[in-house]
Amino acid sequence: PGTDDQFTVEHLNVGNIGLFNAVNASLDLFAERVWIGELGISTDGWSEERKASVSNKLLDEFETLPVFVSDDEFEGHYSRFSKQLIWPAFHYIMPEMPQWHGWEKSAYEAALATCEKFASRIVEIYREGDIIWVNDYHLMLLPRLIRERLPSAKIGFFLHIPFPSSEIFRCLHVRKELLEGMLGADVVGLQTFSYKRHFIQTAKRVLGVTGSPSGLVLDRGHVVVGQYAMGLDPVGVEGKWSNATVGELIEFLSEKYAGKHLLVGRDKLDHVKGVRQKLLGYECFLNENPEFAAKTVLIQIALTTTEHNELQVQVMDVVNRINSKFGTIEHQPVVFFHKDIPYSQYLALLSAADAMVITSLRDGMNLTSHEYVICQRERKSPLILSEFVGTYGSFNG
């Protein structure tokens, strides 16, 4: 929006793209659907009239309703509580003071205030028979808040990241609030069997509730806890893979790297995706097997994140060291992109690869591996997959 009432709506290609694609691939299951979320831009200076105008346009044309949170609420909820407390702890990295501020009372209060606004927005449009589906760790407090307002509503909650063991989770100062928030749902979904087991065991220990392999028994009734692995739309991926442009790019890459072993990686550039560890492992391989230096290439796509960290510098230090030691004017063992590439180029890269390397230190599912398998249905090149990726349990033979 500009300074007047005129504005345009642009699709922002961030957030949970896997969820977005999964829902769009299952439209036949819904009579209607409405997305509810934050806009991702500051709205502190907006009038109530502008907020109403934006809301109406998004609902009418994009099946979306925005939740308007203040800049302070967003900073406390997203930047501190979600990213500096929940995210690292759930990936087995205990948040430290004073570097991270997710422990602060104001961060929890901002998270609670934000979830209260989400609950109010949902209640505004709720109709009897609707199914409310809450997604991911940012909104773990939300199901209980909805339940308090809509006692008979059908509510589901799905966690897209790992759920840690009780030994980790019990260290959180808001452990009870998070569990009670999630258990406001009728169904709690997690990616893998181990995450499901961790959640049930943790709830039994922290809340003292009765549990079984299928869920938990609360005073208000039974909550189903299920394992629902996130997937992708294979028909959609194959349709894009069949495009003539992808075929031309595959031919180009095959010619460009003819006679070389082509390794491929695509990860967010944060501390749990193991990009630095992957590069250090590759460096170790070349040190021990220098005869492969001139005939091996690792193409690493590193996606920018919203994290405030110096990991890029640490990664580039390893990249430069490998290329300086093993590279020549004609050949660089590492090709590093600190940005995403067009999807057609990405599919071609997966198809031409001799191996894909995923070395996450902890990951919810990682659908990149699924895309690789689809693109490799002819060549069947190997997938090198960390055992700490949720997909590892799905590809068990």
Coordinates of C-alpha atoms in Angstrom, one line a residue, residues 47-383:
S47 CA -6.0 3.2 9.5
E48 CA -8.8 0.9 10.3
E49 CA -10.3 1.8 6.9
R50 CA -7.2 0.7 5.1
K51 CA -7.0 -2.6 7.1
A52 CA -10.6 -3.3 6.1
S53 CA -10.0 -2.5 2.5
V54 CA -7.0 -4.8 2.3
S55 CA -8.8 -7.6 4.2
N56 CA -11.8 -7.4 1.8
K57 CA -9.6 -7.6 -1.3
L58 CA -7.5 -10.5 0.1
L59 CA -10.6 -12.5 1.1
D60 CA -12.5 -11.8 -2.2
E61 CA -9.6 -12.5 -4.6
F62 CA -7.1 -14.7 -2.7
E63 CA -9.1 -16.6 -0.2
T64 CA -7.0 -15.1 2.5
L65 CA -7.6 -13.1 5.7
P66 CA -4.8 -11.1 7.3
V67 CA -4.0 -10.8 11.0
F68 CA -2.7 -7.4 11.9
V69 CA 0.0 -7.4 14.5
S70 CA 2.1 -4.5 15.7
D71 CA 5.8 -4.3 14.9
D72 CA 6.6 -4.9 18.6
E73 CA 4.4 -8.0 18.7
F74 CA 5.9 -9.4 15.5
E75 CA 9.5 -8.8 16.8
G76 CA 8.7 -10.4 20.1
H77 CA 6.7 -13.3 18.8
Y78 CA 8.6 -14.2 15.6
S79 CA 12.1 -12.9 16.0
R80 CA 12.5 -13.8 19.7
F81 CA 10.0 -16.4 21.0
S82 CA 9.7 -18.4 17.8
K83 CA 13.2 -18.1 16.3
Q84 CA 15.4 -17.7 19.4
L85 CA 13.6 -20.2 21.7
I86 CA 11.3 -22.7 19.9
W87 CA 13.3 -23.2 16.7
P88 CA 16.7 -23.9 18.2
A89 CA 15.4 -26.0 21.1
F90 CA 13.3 -28.2 18.8
H91 CA 16.4 -28.7 16.7
Y92 CA 18.4 -29.8 19.8
I93 CA 20.3 -26.5 20.2
M94 CA 19.6 -25.1 23.6
P95 CA 19.0 -21.3 23.4
E96 CA 21.7 -19.4 25.3
M97 CA 21.5 -16.2 27.3
P98 CA 22.3 -13.4 26.7
Q99 CA 22.8 -13.9 22.9
W100 CA 19.2 -15.1 22.3
H101 CA 16.2 -13.4 23.9
G102 CA 13.5 -15.9 23.5
W103 CA 13.5 -16.6 27.3
E104 CA 12.4 -13.0 28.1
K105 CA 8.9 -12.6 29.5
S106 CA 8.1 -10.0 26.9
A107 CA 8.8 -12.5 24.1
Y108 CA 6.2 -14.9 25.5
E109 CA 3.7 -12.1 26.1
A110 CA 4.1 -11.0 22.4
A111 CA 3.6 -14.6 21.2
L112 CA 0.5 -14.9 23.3
A113 CA -0.9 -11.6 22.1
T114 CA -0.3 -12.5 18.5
C115 CA -2.0 -15.9 18.9
E116 CA -5.0 -14.1 20.6
K117 CA -5.3 -12.0 17.5
F118 CA -5.3 -15.1 15.3
A119 CA -8.0 -16.7 17.5
S120 CA -10.2 -13.6 17.3
R121 CA -9.8 -13.5 13.5
I122 CA -10.8 -17.2 13.3
V123 CA -13.8 -16.7 15.5
E124 CA -15.0 -13.8 13.3
I125 CA -15.4 -16.1 10.2
Y126 CA -16.1 -19.4 11.8
R127 CA -19.2 -21.3 10.8
E128 CA -20.6 -24.5 12.3
G129 CA -18.9 -27.5 10.7
D130 CA -15.7 -25.7 9.6
I131 CA -12.4 -27.5 10.2
I132 CA -9.7 -25.3 11.7
W133 CA -6.2 -26.4 10.8
V134 CA -3.4 -24.7 12.7
N135 CA 0.1 -25.1 11.3
D136 CA 3.6 -25.1 12.8
Y137 CA 5.6 -23.9 15.8
H138 CA 4.8 -20.2 15.6
L139 CA 1.2 -21.0 16.6
M140 CA 1.6 -23.7 19.2
L141 CA -0.4 -21.6 21.7
L142 CA -3.3 -21.1 19.3
P143 CA -5.4 -24.3 19.5
R144 CA -6.2 -23.8 23.2
L145 CA -7.2 -20.2 22.6
I146 CA -9.6 -21.2 19.8
R147 CA -11.0 -24.0 22.0
E148 CA -11.8 -21.5 24.8
R149 CA -13.9 -19.5 22.3
L150 CA -15.3 -22.4 20.2
P151 CA -15.6 -25.4 22.5
S152 CA -17.2 -27.7 19.9
A153 CA -15.1 -26.7 16.9
K154 CA -13.0 -29.3 15.0
I155 CA -9.4 -28.3 15.4
G156 CA -6.3 -29.8 14.1
F157 CA -2.6 -28.9 14.7
F158 CA 0.3 -30.0 12.6
L159 CA 4.0 -29.4 13.5
H160 CA 6.3 -29.2 10.5
I161 CA 9.6 -29.3 12.5
P162 CA 10.9 -32.0 14.8
F163 CA 9.5 -32.4 18.3
P164 CA 12.4 -33.0 20.6
S165 CA 12.9 -35.6 23.4
S166 CA 11.4 -34.8 26.8
E167 CA 14.9 -34.1 28.2
I168 CA 15.2 -31.1 25.9
F169 CA 11.6 -29.9 26.0
R170 CA 11.4 -29.9 29.8
C171 CA 14.2 -27.3 29.9
L172 CA 11.8 -24.7 28.4
H173 CA 10.3 -22.3 30.8
V174 CA 7.0 -22.3 29.0
R175 CA 6.8 -26.1 28.5
K176 CA 3.4 -26.4 30.1
E177 CA 1.9 -23.5 28.1
L178 CA 3.1 -24.9 24.8
L179 CA 1.8 -28.4 25.5
E180 CA -1.6 -27.2 26.7
G181 CA -1.7 -24.9 23.7
M182 CA -1.2 -27.8 21.2
L183 CA -3.6 -30.0 23.1
G184 CA -6.5 -27.6 22.5
A185 CA -6.7 -29.5 19.2
D186 CA -8.7 -32.7 18.5
V187 CA -5.8 -34.0 16.4
V188 CA -2.1 -33.3 16.7
G189 CA 0.0 -34.3 13.7
L190 CA 3.7 -34.8 13.6
Q191 CA 6.1 -35.8 10.8
T192 CA 7.6 -39.1 12.1
F193 CA 7.0 -41.8 14.6
S194 CA 9.9 -40.7 16.8
Y195 CA 8.4 -37.1 17.0
K196 CA 5.0 -38.6 17.8
R197 CA 6.6 -40.7 20.6
H198 CA 8.5 -37.7 22.0
F199 CA 5.3 -35.6 22.1
I200 CA 3.2 -38.3 23.9
Q201 CA 6.0 -39.1 26.4
T202 CA 6.6 -35.4 27.1
A203 CA 2.9 -34.6 27.7
K204 CA 2.6 -37.5 30.1
R205 CA 5.6 -36.4 32.1
V206 CA 5.0 -32.6 32.1
L207 CA 1.1 -32.6 32.3
G208 CA 0.6 -35.9 34.0
V209 CA -2.0 -37.0 31.5
T210 CA -2.8 -40.6 30.4
G211 CA -1.3 -41.6 27.1
S212 CA -1.4 -44.5 24.6
P213 CA 0.2 -45.1 21.2
S214 CA -2.8 -43.4 19.6
G215 CA -3.0 -40.3 21.7
L216 CA -3.7 -38.6 25.0
V217 CA -6.7 -38.6 27.4
L218 CA -7.6 -35.2 28.8
D219 CA -10.5 -34.1 31.0
R220 CA -12.4 -33.0 28.0
G221 CA -11.8 -36.2 26.0
H222 CA -9.3 -38.0 23.8
V223 CA -6.8 -36.1 21.6
V224 CA -5.5 -38.1 18.7
V225 CA -1.7 -37.9 18.1
G226 CA -0.8 -39.1 14.7
Q227 CA 2.2 -39.5 12.4
Y228 CA 1.5 -37.8 9.0
A229 CA 4.6 -37.5 6.9
M230 CA 4.5 -34.4 4.7
G231 CA 4.8 -35.1 1.0
L232 CA 4.7 -33.3 -2.3
D233 CA 2.6 -33.3 -5.4
P234 CA 4.4 -35.8 -7.7
V235 CA 2.0 -35.1 -10.6
G236 CA 2.8 -31.4 -10.4
V237 CA 6.6 -32.0 -10.2
E238 CA 6.6 -34.4 -13.1
G239 CA 4.5 -32.0 -15.2
K240 CA 7.2 -29.3 -14.6
W241 CA 10.0 -31.8 -15.2
S242 CA 8.5 -32.7 -18.6
N243 CA 8.8 -29.2 -19.8
A244 CA 11.1 -28.9 -22.9
T245 CA 13.2 -26.2 -21.1
V246 CA 14.1 -28.7 -18.4
G247 CA 15.2 -31.2 -21.0
E248 CA 17.4 -28.7 -22.7
L249 CA 19.0 -27.7 -19.4
I250 CA 19.7 -31.3 -18.5
E251 CA 21.5 -31.8 -21.8
F252 CA 23.5 -28.6 -21.2
L253 CA 24.6 -29.7 -17.7
S254 CA 25.4 -33.2 -18.9
E255 CA 27.7 -31.7 -21.6
K256 CA 29.2 -29.1 -19.3
Y257 CA 30.1 -31.6 -16.6
A258 CA 30.9 -34.6 -18.8
G259 CA 33.5 -36.8 -17.3
K260 CA 33.1 -35.3 -13.8
H261 CA 31.2 -36.5 -10.7
L262 CA 28.4 -33.9 -10.1
L263 CA 27.3 -33.6 -6.5
V264 CA 24.3 -31.3 -5.7
G265 CA 23.0 -29.7 -2.5
R266 CA 20.2 -27.2 -1.8
D267 CA 19.6 -26.0 1.7
K268 CA 18.7 -23.0 3.8
L269 CA 21.7 -21.2 5.1
D270 CA 21.1 -21.7 8.8
H271 CA 22.9 -23.6 11.5
V272 CA 20.7 -26.7 11.5
K273 CA 20.9 -27.6 7.8
G274 CA 24.6 -28.7 8.0
V275 CA 25.9 -26.7 5.0
R276 CA 29.2 -26.0 6.6
Q277 CA 29.5 -29.6 7.8
K278 CA 28.8 -30.8 4.2
L279 CA 31.6 -28.6 2.9
L280 CA 34.0 -29.7 5.6
G281 CA 33.3 -33.3 4.7
Y282 CA 33.8 -32.6 1.0
E283 CA 37.1 -30.9 1.9
C284 CA 38.2 -33.9 4.0
F285 CA 37.3 -36.2 1.1
L286 CA 39.4 -34.2 -1.4
N287 CA 42.3 -34.1 1.1
E288 CA 42.3 -37.9 1.4
N289 CA 41.5 -38.5 -2.3
P290 CA 43.3 -35.7 -4.2
E291 CA 42.9 -37.6 -7.5
F292 CA 39.2 -36.7 -7.4
A293 CA 39.8 -32.9 -7.1
A294 CA 39.9 -32.3 -10.9
K295 CA 36.9 -34.6 -11.7
T296 CA 34.4 -33.8 -8.9
V297 CA 32.1 -30.7 -8.6
L298 CA 29.8 -29.8 -5.7
I299 CA 27.1 -27.4 -6.7
Q300 CA 25.6 -26.0 -3.5
I301 CA 22.5 -23.7 -3.5
A302 CA 22.3 -21.9 -0.2
L303 CA 18.9 -20.2 0.3
T304 CA 18.8 -17.0 2.2
T305 CA 17.1 -17.0 5.6
T306 CA 15.8 -14.4 8.0
E307 CA 18.4 -15.4 10.6
H308 CA 20.8 -12.8 11.9
N309 CA 24.0 -14.9 11.9
E310 CA 27.5 -15.0 10.4
L311 CA 27.2 -18.5 9.0
Q312 CA 27.6 -17.2 5.4
V313 CA 31.1 -16.0 6.3
Q314 CA 32.0 -19.3 7.9
V315 CA 30.7 -21.2 4.9
M316 CA 32.4 -18.9 2.3
D317 CA 35.7 -19.4 4.2
V318 CA 35.5 -23.2 3.6
V319 CA 34.4 -22.7 -0.1
N320 CA 37.3 -20.4 -0.8
R321 CA 39.7 -22.7 1.0
I322 CA 38.6 -25.7 -1.1
N323 CA 38.7 -23.8 -4.4
S324 CA 42.1 -22.2 -3.6
K325 CA 43.7 -25.5 -2.7
F326 CA 42.1 -27.8 -5.3
G327 CA 40.9 -25.4 -8.0
T328 CA 42.5 -24.4 -11.3
I329 CA 41.8 -21.7 -13.8
E330 CA 39.7 -24.3 -15.7
H331 CA 38.0 -26.0 -12.8
Q332 CA 36.5 -25.1 -9.4
P333 CA 35.5 -28.0 -7.1
V334 CA 32.8 -26.0 -5.4
V335 CA 30.2 -23.9 -7.2
F336 CA 28.3 -21.9 -4.5
F337 CA 25.1 -19.9 -5.1
H338 CA 23.9 -17.8 -2.2
K339 CA 20.5 -17.5 -3.7
D340 CA 17.7 -19.7 -5.2
I341 CA 17.6 -20.6 -8.9
P342 CA 14.6 -20.9 -11.2
Y343 CA 12.7 -24.1 -10.6
S344 CA 13.4 -25.4 -14.1
Q345 CA 17.1 -25.1 -13.5
Y346 CA 16.7 -26.8 -10.1
L347 CA 14.9 -29.8 -11.6
A348 CA 17.5 -30.1 -14.4
L349 CA 20.3 -30.0 -11.8
L350 CA 18.6 -32.8 -9.8
S351 CA 18.3 -34.8 -13.0
A352 CA 21.9 -34.4 -14.1
A353 CA 23.4 -35.0 -10.6
D354 CA 25.5 -38.1 -9.9
A355 CA 24.5 -37.8 -6.2
M356 CA 22.6 -35.4 -3.9
V357 CA 24.0 -34.7 -0.5
I358 CA 21.7 -33.7 2.4
T359 CA 23.6 -33.3 5.7
S360 CA 21.1 -31.6 8.0
L361 CA 21.9 -31.8 11.7
R362 CA 18.2 -32.0 12.4
D363 CA 15.3 -31.5 10.0
G364 CA 11.5 -32.0 10.1
M365 CA 11.1 -33.8 6.7
N366 CA 13.1 -32.2 3.8
L367 CA 11.1 -32.6 0.6
T368 CA 14.2 -31.8 -1.5
S369 CA 15.0 -35.5 -1.3
H370 CA 11.6 -36.4 -2.6
E371 CA 12.1 -34.1 -5.6
Y372 CA 15.5 -35.7 -6.2
V373 CA 14.0 -39.2 -6.3
I374 CA 11.3 -38.1 -8.8
C375 CA 13.9 -36.5 -11.1
Q376 CA 16.2 -39.5 -10.8
R377 CA 13.6 -42.2 -11.9
E378 CA 15.7 -42.9 -15.0
R379 CA 19.3 -42.6 -13.8
K380 CA 18.7 -43.7 -10.2
S381 CA 21.8 -41.9 -8.8
P382 CA 22.4 -42.2 -5.0
L383 CA 21.0 -40.0 -2.4

